[in-house]
């Protein structure tokens, strides 16, 4: 198939007709991919790249799963398109699989509303939380990423991911989208390696054992008045911002929201559907949310889909009203068929347990690398999502001082993550991170031990080269 494609023509049209992101046109270098397979991308010349980004941490079941593709083909024999006012077996079954089969042994989950993307799921969650509480304010955190749409980007705080445009001069100031719906307040992230409050983990707990960042968040909400605050929205492992919290953070945040009477929205768009070795990351911490947002792994990206899962209490509230909202593609029959197939495949193949086991192995490999390389300052994660802090020395000095407040530079060969990316690429492995000093490791939930070894060898090679530059 790919030999019939004129790839020179493809690259020419791509540059000529598509508004690209992250690089200016002058800097943009298109990367042609002819096909995909499992954890691999295949280039037109046959080169196979092991994708340890798992695209955007969204191909949970792996690329081009035959079972999922066949179910999509079956749906295409039945449907073109039906809008959300109609009911299909696919949409009803997708909701039942999530609420009963996956969350059935938990007391909180009530109902699902489907979307087409994660950003739309966050928009919907913010709408529901503010409607349910009739309050205007949402608490977010430093370095959070919740999406690109107007409301979602108002709670997105990762400096280099707020839809801004930046001159190609590295010292230029980003120009952000003016006039967003900024009814937000910003709490500190649980970023122990680079604590914004100046604490060191282990000495930041108060007399009740509460973390300083949780205490700050509590006081922030008390200062605004809890009666003004609809919710706090949190990722647990921050994906784009690349932060894995200390174990006590999540239970303490949940305890605080209950005490102050505000909702907790957990954004599981990147961490959900098995990525961390549980169906949802909050389940590692013995807590239950009020609302969760999901996308990516809900369909393993075979067809775009997202969802908001609300508590029984919120579902019962919404059921009382005529909710005047609509989205053309909510519950799209082919997308719902992909969700059903993906979830059935994950359940039948026990992919969540496979991710947990892969995580145990990745942890051992990272411990071996940390013993060998001073440039691994710390790492944290579970399943097939790991965050690795890259440092200059045993004093945890960052290579890039701005760290998460950096400004994107297309060919930032000074960023350690970019240097490691380029060396890993020599080994046929895609491995890197969105922020300069922090590598983020991901793969499909059924990644093989051999491919983990291959990726870790490429990481070792990149770290050795980075350390040779000093
Ligand atoms: N919430 C979270 N992640 C997300 C995302 C969204 C919402 C982006 C694409 C990402 C992930 C890793 C590294 C860099 O894109 P979308 O509208 O379907 O979902 C928005 C926690 O991670 C998207 C970027």
Coordinates of C-alpha atoms and ligand atoms in Angstrom, one line a residue:
X1 CA 0.0 0.0 0.0
X2 CA 2.6 2.6 1.0
X3 CA 4.5 2.0 -2.3
X4 CA 1.5 3.4 -4.2
X5 CA 1.6 6.6 -2.1
X6 CA 3.7 9.5 -3.4
X7 CA 5.2 10.5 0.0
X8 CA 7.0 13.5 -1.4
X9 CA 3.6 14.8 -2.5
X10 CA 2.2 14.0 0.9
X11 CA 4.9 16.0 2.7
X12 CA 4.4 18.9 0.3
X13 CA 0.6 19.0 0.8
X14 CA 1.1 18.7 4.6
X15 CA 3.3 21.8 4.7
X16 CA 1.2 23.7 2.2
X17 CA -2.3 23.1 3.5
X18 CA -2.2 22.2 7.2
X19 CA -1.9 24.7 10.2
X20 CA 0.6 23.0 12.3
X21 CA 1.3 23.3 16.1
X22 CA 4.5 23.5 18.3
X23 CA 6.8 24.4 15.4
X24 CA 6.7 27.4 13.1
X25 CA 6.4 26.5 9.4
X26 CA 10.2 27.3 9.0
X27 CA 11.0 24.8 11.8
X28 CA 8.5 22.1 11.0
X29 CA 9.8 18.8 9.8
X30 CA 6.9 16.4 8.9
X31 CA 7.4 12.8 10.0
X32 CA 5.6 10.4 7.6
X33 CA 4.2 7.1 9.0
X34 CA 3.0 4.5 6.6
X35 CA 1.3 2.2 9.1
X36 CA 1.2 1.1 12.8
X37 CA 1.4 -2.2 14.6
X38 CA 1.2 -3.0 18.3
X39 CA 3.7 -0.6 20.0
X40 CA 5.4 0.2 16.6
X41 CA 5.1 2.9 14.0
X42 CA 6.3 1.9 10.5
X43 CA 7.8 4.6 8.2
X44 CA 7.5 4.5 4.4
X45 CA 11.0 3.0 4.1
X46 CA 10.1 0.2 6.5
X47 CA 11.9 1.6 9.6
X48 CA 10.0 0.4 12.7
X49 CA 9.9 2.8 15.7
X50 CA 9.1 1.5 19.2
X51 CA 6.7 4.2 20.5
X52 CA 7.3 4.7 24.2
X53 CA 5.1 7.8 24.1
X54 CA 2.2 5.5 23.2
X55 CA 1.3 8.4 20.9
X56 CA -0.2 10.7 23.5
X57 CA -0.6 8.0 26.2
X58 CA -3.8 7.0 24.4
X59 CA -3.3 3.6 22.6
X60 CA -3.9 1.5 25.7
X61 CA -4.7 -1.8 23.9
X62 CA -2.0 -1.3 21.3
X63 CA -2.3 -0.2 17.6
X64 CA -4.7 -1.9 15.2
X65 CA -6.1 -4.7 17.4
X66 CA -7.9 -7.2 15.2
X67 CA -10.8 -7.8 17.6
X68 CA -11.5 -4.0 17.9
X69 CA -11.1 -3.4 14.2
X70 CA -13.5 -6.3 13.3
X71 CA -16.2 -4.9 15.7
X72 CA -15.8 -1.5 14.1
X73 CA -16.3 -3.0 10.6
X74 CA -19.4 -4.8 11.9
X75 CA -20.8 -1.5 13.1
X76 CA -20.0 0.2 9.8
X77 CA -22.2 -2.5 8.1
X78 CA -25.1 -1.3 10.3
X79 CA -24.7 2.5 10.8
X80 CA -23.6 5.6 9.2
X81 CA -24.4 8.2 11.9
X82 CA -27.1 8.8 14.5
X83 CA -27.2 11.9 16.7
X84 CA -27.5 11.6 20.5
X85 CA -31.3 11.8 20.7
X86 CA -31.4 8.3 19.4
X87 CA -30.5 5.1 21.3
X88 CA -28.3 2.4 20.0
X89 CA -27.2 -0.9 21.6
X90 CA -23.6 0.3 21.3
X91 CA -24.1 3.5 23.4
X92 CA -26.2 1.7 26.0
X93 CA -23.7 -1.1 26.3
X94 CA -20.7 1.2 26.5
X95 CA -22.4 3.0 29.5
X96 CA -23.3 -0.3 31.1
X97 CA -19.8 -1.7 30.7
X98 CA -18.3 1.4 32.5
X99 CA -20.9 1.8 35.3
X100 CA -21.6 -1.9 36.0
X101 CA -18.8 -4.1 34.8
X102 CA -15.9 -1.8 35.5
X103 CA -17.1 0.4 38.4
X104 CA -19.9 -1.8 39.7
X105 CA -18.1 -2.7 43.0
X106 CA -17.8 1.0 43.9
X107 CA -20.6 2.9 45.5
X108 CA -20.2 6.3 43.8
X109 CA -20.6 6.0 40.0
X110 CA -24.0 7.0 38.7
X111 CA -24.1 7.8 34.9
X112 CA -22.0 8.6 31.9
X113 CA -22.2 11.4 29.3
X114 CA -20.2 10.7 26.2
X115 CA -18.1 13.2 24.3
X116 CA -15.7 13.1 21.3
X117 CA -12.5 14.3 23.0
X118 CA -10.9 14.8 26.4
X119 CA -11.2 18.6 26.3
X120 CA -14.9 18.3 25.7
X121 CA -15.2 15.9 28.7
X122 CA -13.5 18.5 30.9
X123 CA -15.8 21.2 29.5
X124 CA -18.8 19.0 30.3
X125 CA -17.4 18.2 33.8
X126 CA -16.9 21.9 34.6
X127 CA -20.4 22.7 33.3
X128 CA -22.0 20.0 35.4
X129 CA -20.0 20.9 38.6
X130 CA -20.9 24.6 38.4
X131 CA -24.5 23.7 37.6
X132 CA -24.8 21.2 40.4
X133 CA -23.3 23.5 43.0
X134 CA -24.4 26.9 41.4
X135 CA -20.9 28.2 42.3
X136 CA -18.5 30.0 39.9
X137 CA -15.0 29.1 41.0
X138 CA -12.8 26.1 40.1
X139 CA -9.5 25.3 41.8
X140 CA -6.7 24.0 39.6
X141 CA -3.0 23.4 40.2
X142 CA 0.3 24.5 38.8
X143 CA 1.5 22.7 35.7
X144 CA -2.0 21.1 35.2
X145 CA -3.1 20.1 31.7
X146 CA -6.8 19.7 31.1
X147 CA -7.2 20.4 27.4
X148 CA -7.2 23.1 24.7
X149 CA -10.8 24.3 24.6
X150 CA -11.7 27.6 26.3
X151 CA -12.9 26.3 29.7
X152 CA -10.5 23.4 29.8
X153 CA -7.6 25.7 28.9
X154 CA -8.6 28.1 31.7
X155 CA -7.7 25.4 34.2
X156 CA -4.6 24.4 32.2
X157 CA -1.6 25.9 33.9
X158 CA 1.3 24.3 32.2
X159 CA 2.9 27.4 30.8
X160 CA 4.0 26.0 27.5
X161 CA 0.6 24.4 26.8
X162 CA -1.9 27.2 27.0
X163 CA -2.6 27.7 23.3
X164 CA -0.1 30.6 23.2
X165 CA 1.9 31.6 20.2
X166 CA 5.7 32.1 20.6
X167 CA 8.2 33.8 18.3
X168 CA 11.0 31.5 17.2
X169 CA 13.4 33.7 19.2
X170 CA 13.9 31.6 22.4
X171 CA 13.7 34.7 24.6
X172 CA 10.4 35.9 23.2
X173 CA 7.3 36.1 25.5
X174 CA 4.3 33.9 24.6
X175 CA 1.1 35.6 23.4
X176 CA -1.8 33.9 25.1
X177 CA -5.4 33.8 24.1
X178 CA -6.9 36.9 25.6
X179 CA -10.1 37.0 27.7
X180 CA -10.6 33.4 28.7
X181 CA -13.1 32.2 31.3
X182 CA -10.6 32.6 34.1
X183 CA -12.9 32.0 37.2
X184 CA -10.1 29.9 38.7
X185 CA -7.6 29.8 41.5
X186 CA -4.3 28.1 41.4
X187 CA -3.0 25.7 44.1
X188 CA 0.5 24.4 44.3
X189 CA 1.3 21.1 42.5
X190 CA 2.6 18.2 44.6
X191 CA 5.9 18.5 42.9
X192 CA 8.3 17.4 45.6
X193 CA 11.5 17.6 43.6
X194 CA 10.8 21.3 42.7
X195 CA 8.4 22.4 45.5
X196 CA 7.0 25.9 44.8
X197 CA 6.6 26.3 48.6
X198 CA 10.3 25.7 49.1
X199 CA 9.8 22.6 51.2
X200 CA 11.7 19.3 51.1
X201 CA 9.5 16.1 51.1
X202 CA 9.7 14.5 54.5
X203 CA 9.9 17.8 56.4
X204 CA 6.8 19.5 55.0
X205 CA 4.1 17.8 57.0
X206 CA 2.3 19.8 59.8
X207 CA 1.5 18.4 63.3
X208 CA -1.5 16.5 61.8
X209 CA 0.7 15.0 59.1
X210 CA -0.9 17.2 56.3
X211 CA 1.3 18.1 53.4
X212 CA 2.2 21.8 53.0
X213 CA 0.8 21.8 49.5
X214 CA -2.5 20.4 50.7
X215 CA -2.6 22.9 53.6
X216 CA -2.0 25.8 51.1
X217 CA -4.8 24.5 49.0
X218 CA -7.2 24.3 52.0
X219 CA -6.3 27.9 52.9
X220 CA -6.7 29.1 49.3
X221 CA -10.3 27.7 49.3
X222 CA -11.0 29.1 52.7
X223 CA -9.8 32.5 51.5
X224 CA -12.2 32.5 48.5
X225 CA -14.9 31.0 50.6
X226 CA -15.9 27.3 50.0
X227 CA -19.4 28.5 49.2
X228 CA -17.9 30.1 46.0
X229 CA -16.0 27.0 44.9
X230 CA -17.7 24.4 42.7
X231 CA -14.8 22.0 42.6
X232 CA -11.1 21.3 42.5
X233 CA -10.0 19.5 39.3
X234 CA -6.9 17.3 39.5
X235 CA -5.0 14.8 37.5
X236 CA -3.4 12.3 39.8
X237 CA -0.2 11.7 37.9
X238 CA 0.1 14.9 36.0
X239 CA 0.7 13.8 32.4
X240 CA 1.8 16.8 30.4
X241 CA 3.1 18.5 33.5
X242 CA 4.9 15.3 34.4
X243 CA 4.4 15.1 38.2
X244 CA 3.7 11.9 40.2
X245 CA 2.4 12.9 43.7
X246 CA 3.5 11.5 47.1
X247 CA 1.2 8.7 48.3
X248 CA -0.5 10.7 51.0
X249 CA -1.4 13.6 48.6
X250 CA -4.6 12.1 47.1
X251 CA -6.2 10.9 50.3
X252 CA -5.5 14.3 51.9
X253 CA -7.0 16.2 49.0
X254 CA -10.1 14.0 49.1
X255 CA -10.4 14.5 52.9
X256 CA -10.1 18.3 52.4
X257 CA -12.8 18.4 49.7
X258 CA -15.2 16.5 51.9
X259 CA -14.5 18.8 54.9
X260 CA -14.9 22.0 52.9
X261 CA -18.0 20.7 50.9
X262 CA -16.6 21.1 47.4
X263 CA -16.6 18.6 44.5
X264 CA -13.5 16.6 43.4
X265 CA -13.2 16.2 39.6
X266 CA -10.5 13.7 38.8
X267 CA -9.2 14.1 35.3
X268 CA -8.4 10.5 34.2
X269 CA -8.2 11.3 30.5
X270 CA -4.6 10.2 30.4
X271 CA -4.4 7.8 33.4
X272 CA -7.7 6.1 33.0
X273 CA -8.7 2.7 31.6
X274 CA -5.8 0.7 33.0
X275 CA -2.7 2.8 32.2
X276 CA -1.5 2.8 35.9
X277 CA -2.3 -0.8 36.6
X278 CA -5.8 -0.1 37.9
X279 CA -8.9 0.8 35.9
X280 CA -8.6 4.4 37.2
X281 CA -5.6 5.9 39.0
X282 CA -7.7 7.2 42.0
X283 CA -8.3 3.5 42.9
X284 CA -4.7 3.2 44.1
X285 CA -5.6 5.5 47.0
X286 CA -8.8 4.1 48.6
X287 CA -10.9 7.1 47.7
X288 CA -13.9 7.8 45.5
X289 CA -14.4 11.0 43.3
X290 CA -17.5 13.0 42.5
X291 CA -16.8 13.2 38.8
X292 CA -14.2 11.7 36.5
X293 CA -13.3 12.7 33.0
X294 CA -11.9 10.2 30.5
X295 CA -11.0 9.8 26.8
X296 CA -7.8 8.4 25.1
X297 CA -7.9 4.8 26.6
X298 CA -11.7 4.6 26.6
X299 CA -11.4 3.4 23.0
X300 CA -7.6 3.0 22.8
X301 CA -8.0 5.8 20.2
X302 CA -9.3 3.4 17.5
X303 CA -12.1 6.0 17.1
X304 CA -12.1 9.3 19.1
X305 CA -14.3 9.2 22.2
X306 CA -14.4 10.7 25.7
X307 CA -16.8 10.6 28.7
X308 CA -17.7 12.2 31.9
X309 CA -18.7 9.8 34.7
X310 CA -20.8 11.5 37.5
X311 CA -21.8 10.3 41.0
X312 CA -25.2 8.9 41.7
X313 CA -26.1 12.1 43.6
X314 CA -25.1 14.3 40.6
X315 CA -26.9 12.0 38.1
X316 CA -30.1 12.1 40.2
X317 CA -29.9 15.9 40.2
X318 CA -29.3 16.2 36.5
X319 CA -32.2 13.7 35.8
X320 CA -34.7 16.2 37.3
X321 CA -34.0 18.8 34.7
X322 CA -34.3 19.5 31.0
X323 CA -30.5 20.0 30.4
X324 CA -30.3 22.3 27.4
X325 CA -27.1 21.1 25.9
X326 CA -26.1 19.1 22.8
X327 CA -23.0 17.8 21.0
X328 CA -23.5 16.5 17.4
X329 CA -21.2 13.5 17.8
X330 CA -22.0 12.6 21.5
X331 CA -22.6 8.8 21.4
X332 CA -21.6 8.4 17.8
X333 CA -22.5 4.8 17.0
X334 CA -19.2 3.8 15.4
X335 CA -17.3 5.5 18.3
X336 CA -19.5 3.6 20.8
X337 CA -18.8 0.4 19.0
X338 CA -15.1 1.1 19.3
X339 CA -15.6 1.8 23.1
X340 CA -17.5 -1.5 23.6
X341 CA -14.9 -3.5 21.6
X342 CA -12.0 -1.9 23.4
X343 CA -13.5 -2.4 26.9
X344 CA -14.5 -6.0 26.1
X345 CA -11.0 -6.6 24.8
X346 CA -9.3 -5.1 27.9
X347 CA -11.5 -7.2 30.2
X348 CA -11.1 -10.5 28.2
X349 CA -7.3 -10.0 27.8
X350 CA -6.9 -8.9 31.4
X351 CA -4.9 -5.8 30.2
X352 CA -5.2 -3.9 33.5
X353 CA -3.3 -6.7 35.3
X354 CA -0.8 -6.9 32.4
X355 CA -0.2 -3.1 32.9
X356 CA 0.4 -3.7 36.6
X357 CA 2.9 -6.4 35.9
X358 CA 4.6 -4.3 33.2
X359 CA 4.9 -1.6 35.8
X360 CA 6.6 -3.8 38.3
X361 CA 9.2 -4.7 35.6
X362 CA 9.7 -1.1 34.5
X363 CA 10.3 -0.1 38.2
X364 CA 13.1 -2.7 38.5
X365 CA 14.7 -1.4 35.2
X366 CA 14.5 2.2 36.4
X367 CA 16.1 1.2 39.7
X368 CA 18.9 -0.4 37.8
X369 CA 19.4 2.8 35.7
X370 CA 19.2 5.0 38.7
X371 CA 22.0 3.0 40.4
X372 CA 24.1 3.5 37.2
X373 CA 23.3 7.2 36.3
X374 CA 23.6 10.2 38.5
X375 CA 21.3 12.0 36.0
X376 CA 18.2 10.1 37.3
X377 CA 17.3 12.3 40.3
X378 CA 14.0 10.5 41.1
X379 CA 11.2 8.6 39.5
X380 CA 7.6 7.7 40.3
X381 CA 4.6 6.0 38.7
X382 CA 2.9 2.8 38.2
X383 CA 1.6 0.5 35.4
X384 CA 2.8 1.9 32.1
X385 CA 3.1 5.6 33.2
X386 CA 6.4 6.7 34.8
X387 CA 7.9 10.1 35.4
X388 CA 11.7 10.4 35.6
X389 CA 13.4 13.6 36.8
X390 CA 16.7 14.2 35.0
X391 CA 19.3 16.2 37.0
X392 CA 22.8 17.4 36.5
X393 CA 24.2 16.1 39.8
X394 CA 23.4 14.6 43.2
X395 CA 22.3 18.0 44.4
X396 CA 19.3 17.6 42.0
X397 CA 20.4 20.7 39.9
X398 CA 18.1 21.0 36.9
X399 CA 19.7 21.3 33.4
X400 CA 17.0 23.9 32.5
X401 CA 16.4 26.4 35.3
X402 CA 12.9 27.4 34.1
X403 CA 12.0 23.8 34.3
X404 CA 8.1 23.5 33.9
X405 CA 7.8 27.3 33.3
X406 CA 9.9 26.9 30.1
X407 CA 9.0 28.2 26.7
X408 CA 8.9 25.8 23.8
X409 CA 11.9 25.8 21.5
X410 CA 11.4 23.6 18.5
X411 CA 15.0 22.2 18.3
X412 CA 15.9 22.8 21.9
X413 CA 19.0 20.6 21.9
X414 CA 19.8 22.0 25.4
X415 CA 16.8 20.2 26.8
X416 CA 17.9 16.9 28.4
X417 CA 14.7 15.2 27.3
X418 CA 15.4 16.3 23.7
X419 CA 19.0 15.1 23.9
X420 CA 17.8 11.7 25.2
X421 CA 15.1 11.6 22.5
X422 CA 17.6 12.1 19.7
X423 CA 19.9 9.3 21.1
X424 CA 17.1 6.9 21.7
X425 CA 15.9 7.5 18.1
X426 CA 19.3 6.1 16.9
X427 CA 18.2 2.9 18.6
X428 CA 14.7 3.0 16.9
X429 CA 13.0 4.0 20.1
X430 CA 10.7 7.1 20.6
X431 CA 11.3 8.2 24.2
X432 CA 11.1 11.7 25.7
X433 CA 9.0 14.2 27.6
X434 CA 6.9 17.4 27.2
X435 CA 8.9 19.4 29.8
X436 CA 12.6 20.0 29.6
X437 CA 14.0 18.1 32.7
X438 CA 11.4 15.3 33.0
X439 CA 11.1 12.2 30.9
X440 CA 7.7 10.5 30.8
X441 CA 7.6 6.8 30.0
X442 CA 4.5 5.2 28.5
X443 CA 3.6 2.2 26.3
X444 CA 0.6 0.0 25.5
X445 CA -0.8 -2.0 28.5
X446 CA 0.4 -5.3 26.9
X447 CA 3.9 -4.1 26.1
X448 CA 6.3 -7.0 26.0
X449 CA 9.3 -7.4 28.3
X450 CA 11.5 -7.5 25.3
X451 CA 10.2 -4.0 24.2
X452 CA 10.6 -2.7 27.7
X453 CA 14.2 -3.9 27.7
X454 CA 14.7 -2.3 24.3
X455 CA 13.3 1.1 25.5
X456 CA 15.4 1.0 28.7
X457 CA 18.6 0.2 26.8
X458 CA 17.9 3.2 24.6
X459 CA 17.3 5.3 27.7
X460 CA 20.6 4.0 29.2
X461 CA 22.3 5.0 25.9
X462 CA 20.8 8.5 26.0
X463 CA 21.7 9.0 29.6
X464 CA 25.3 8.0 29.0
X465 CA 25.6 10.4 26.1
X466 CA 24.0 13.2 28.2
X467 CA 26.5 12.6 31.0
X468 CA 29.4 12.6 28.5
X469 CA 28.5 16.2 27.6
X470 CA 29.3 17.6 31.0
Ligands
LIG1 N1 -6.9 16.0 30.3 C1 -5.6 15.4 30.4 N2 -3.4 15.3 26.8 C2 -4.9 15.3 29.2 C3 -5.4 15.7 27.9 C4 -6.7 16.3 27.9 C5 -7.4 16.5 29.1 C6 -2.4 15.9 25.9 C7 -2.7 15.7 24.4 C8 -1.0 15.6 26.3 C9 -0.7 14.4 27.0 C10 0.6 14.0 27.3 C11 1.6 14.9 26.9 C12 1.3 16.1 26.2 O1 -6.6 16.1 23.7 P1 -7.9 15.9 24.3 O2 -8.8 17.1 24.1 O3 -8.6 14.6 23.8 O4 -7.8 15.7 25.9 C13 -7.3 16.8 26.6 C14 -5.1 15.0 31.7 O5 -3.6 14.7 29.3 C15 -4.6 15.6 26.7 C16 0.0 16.4 25.9

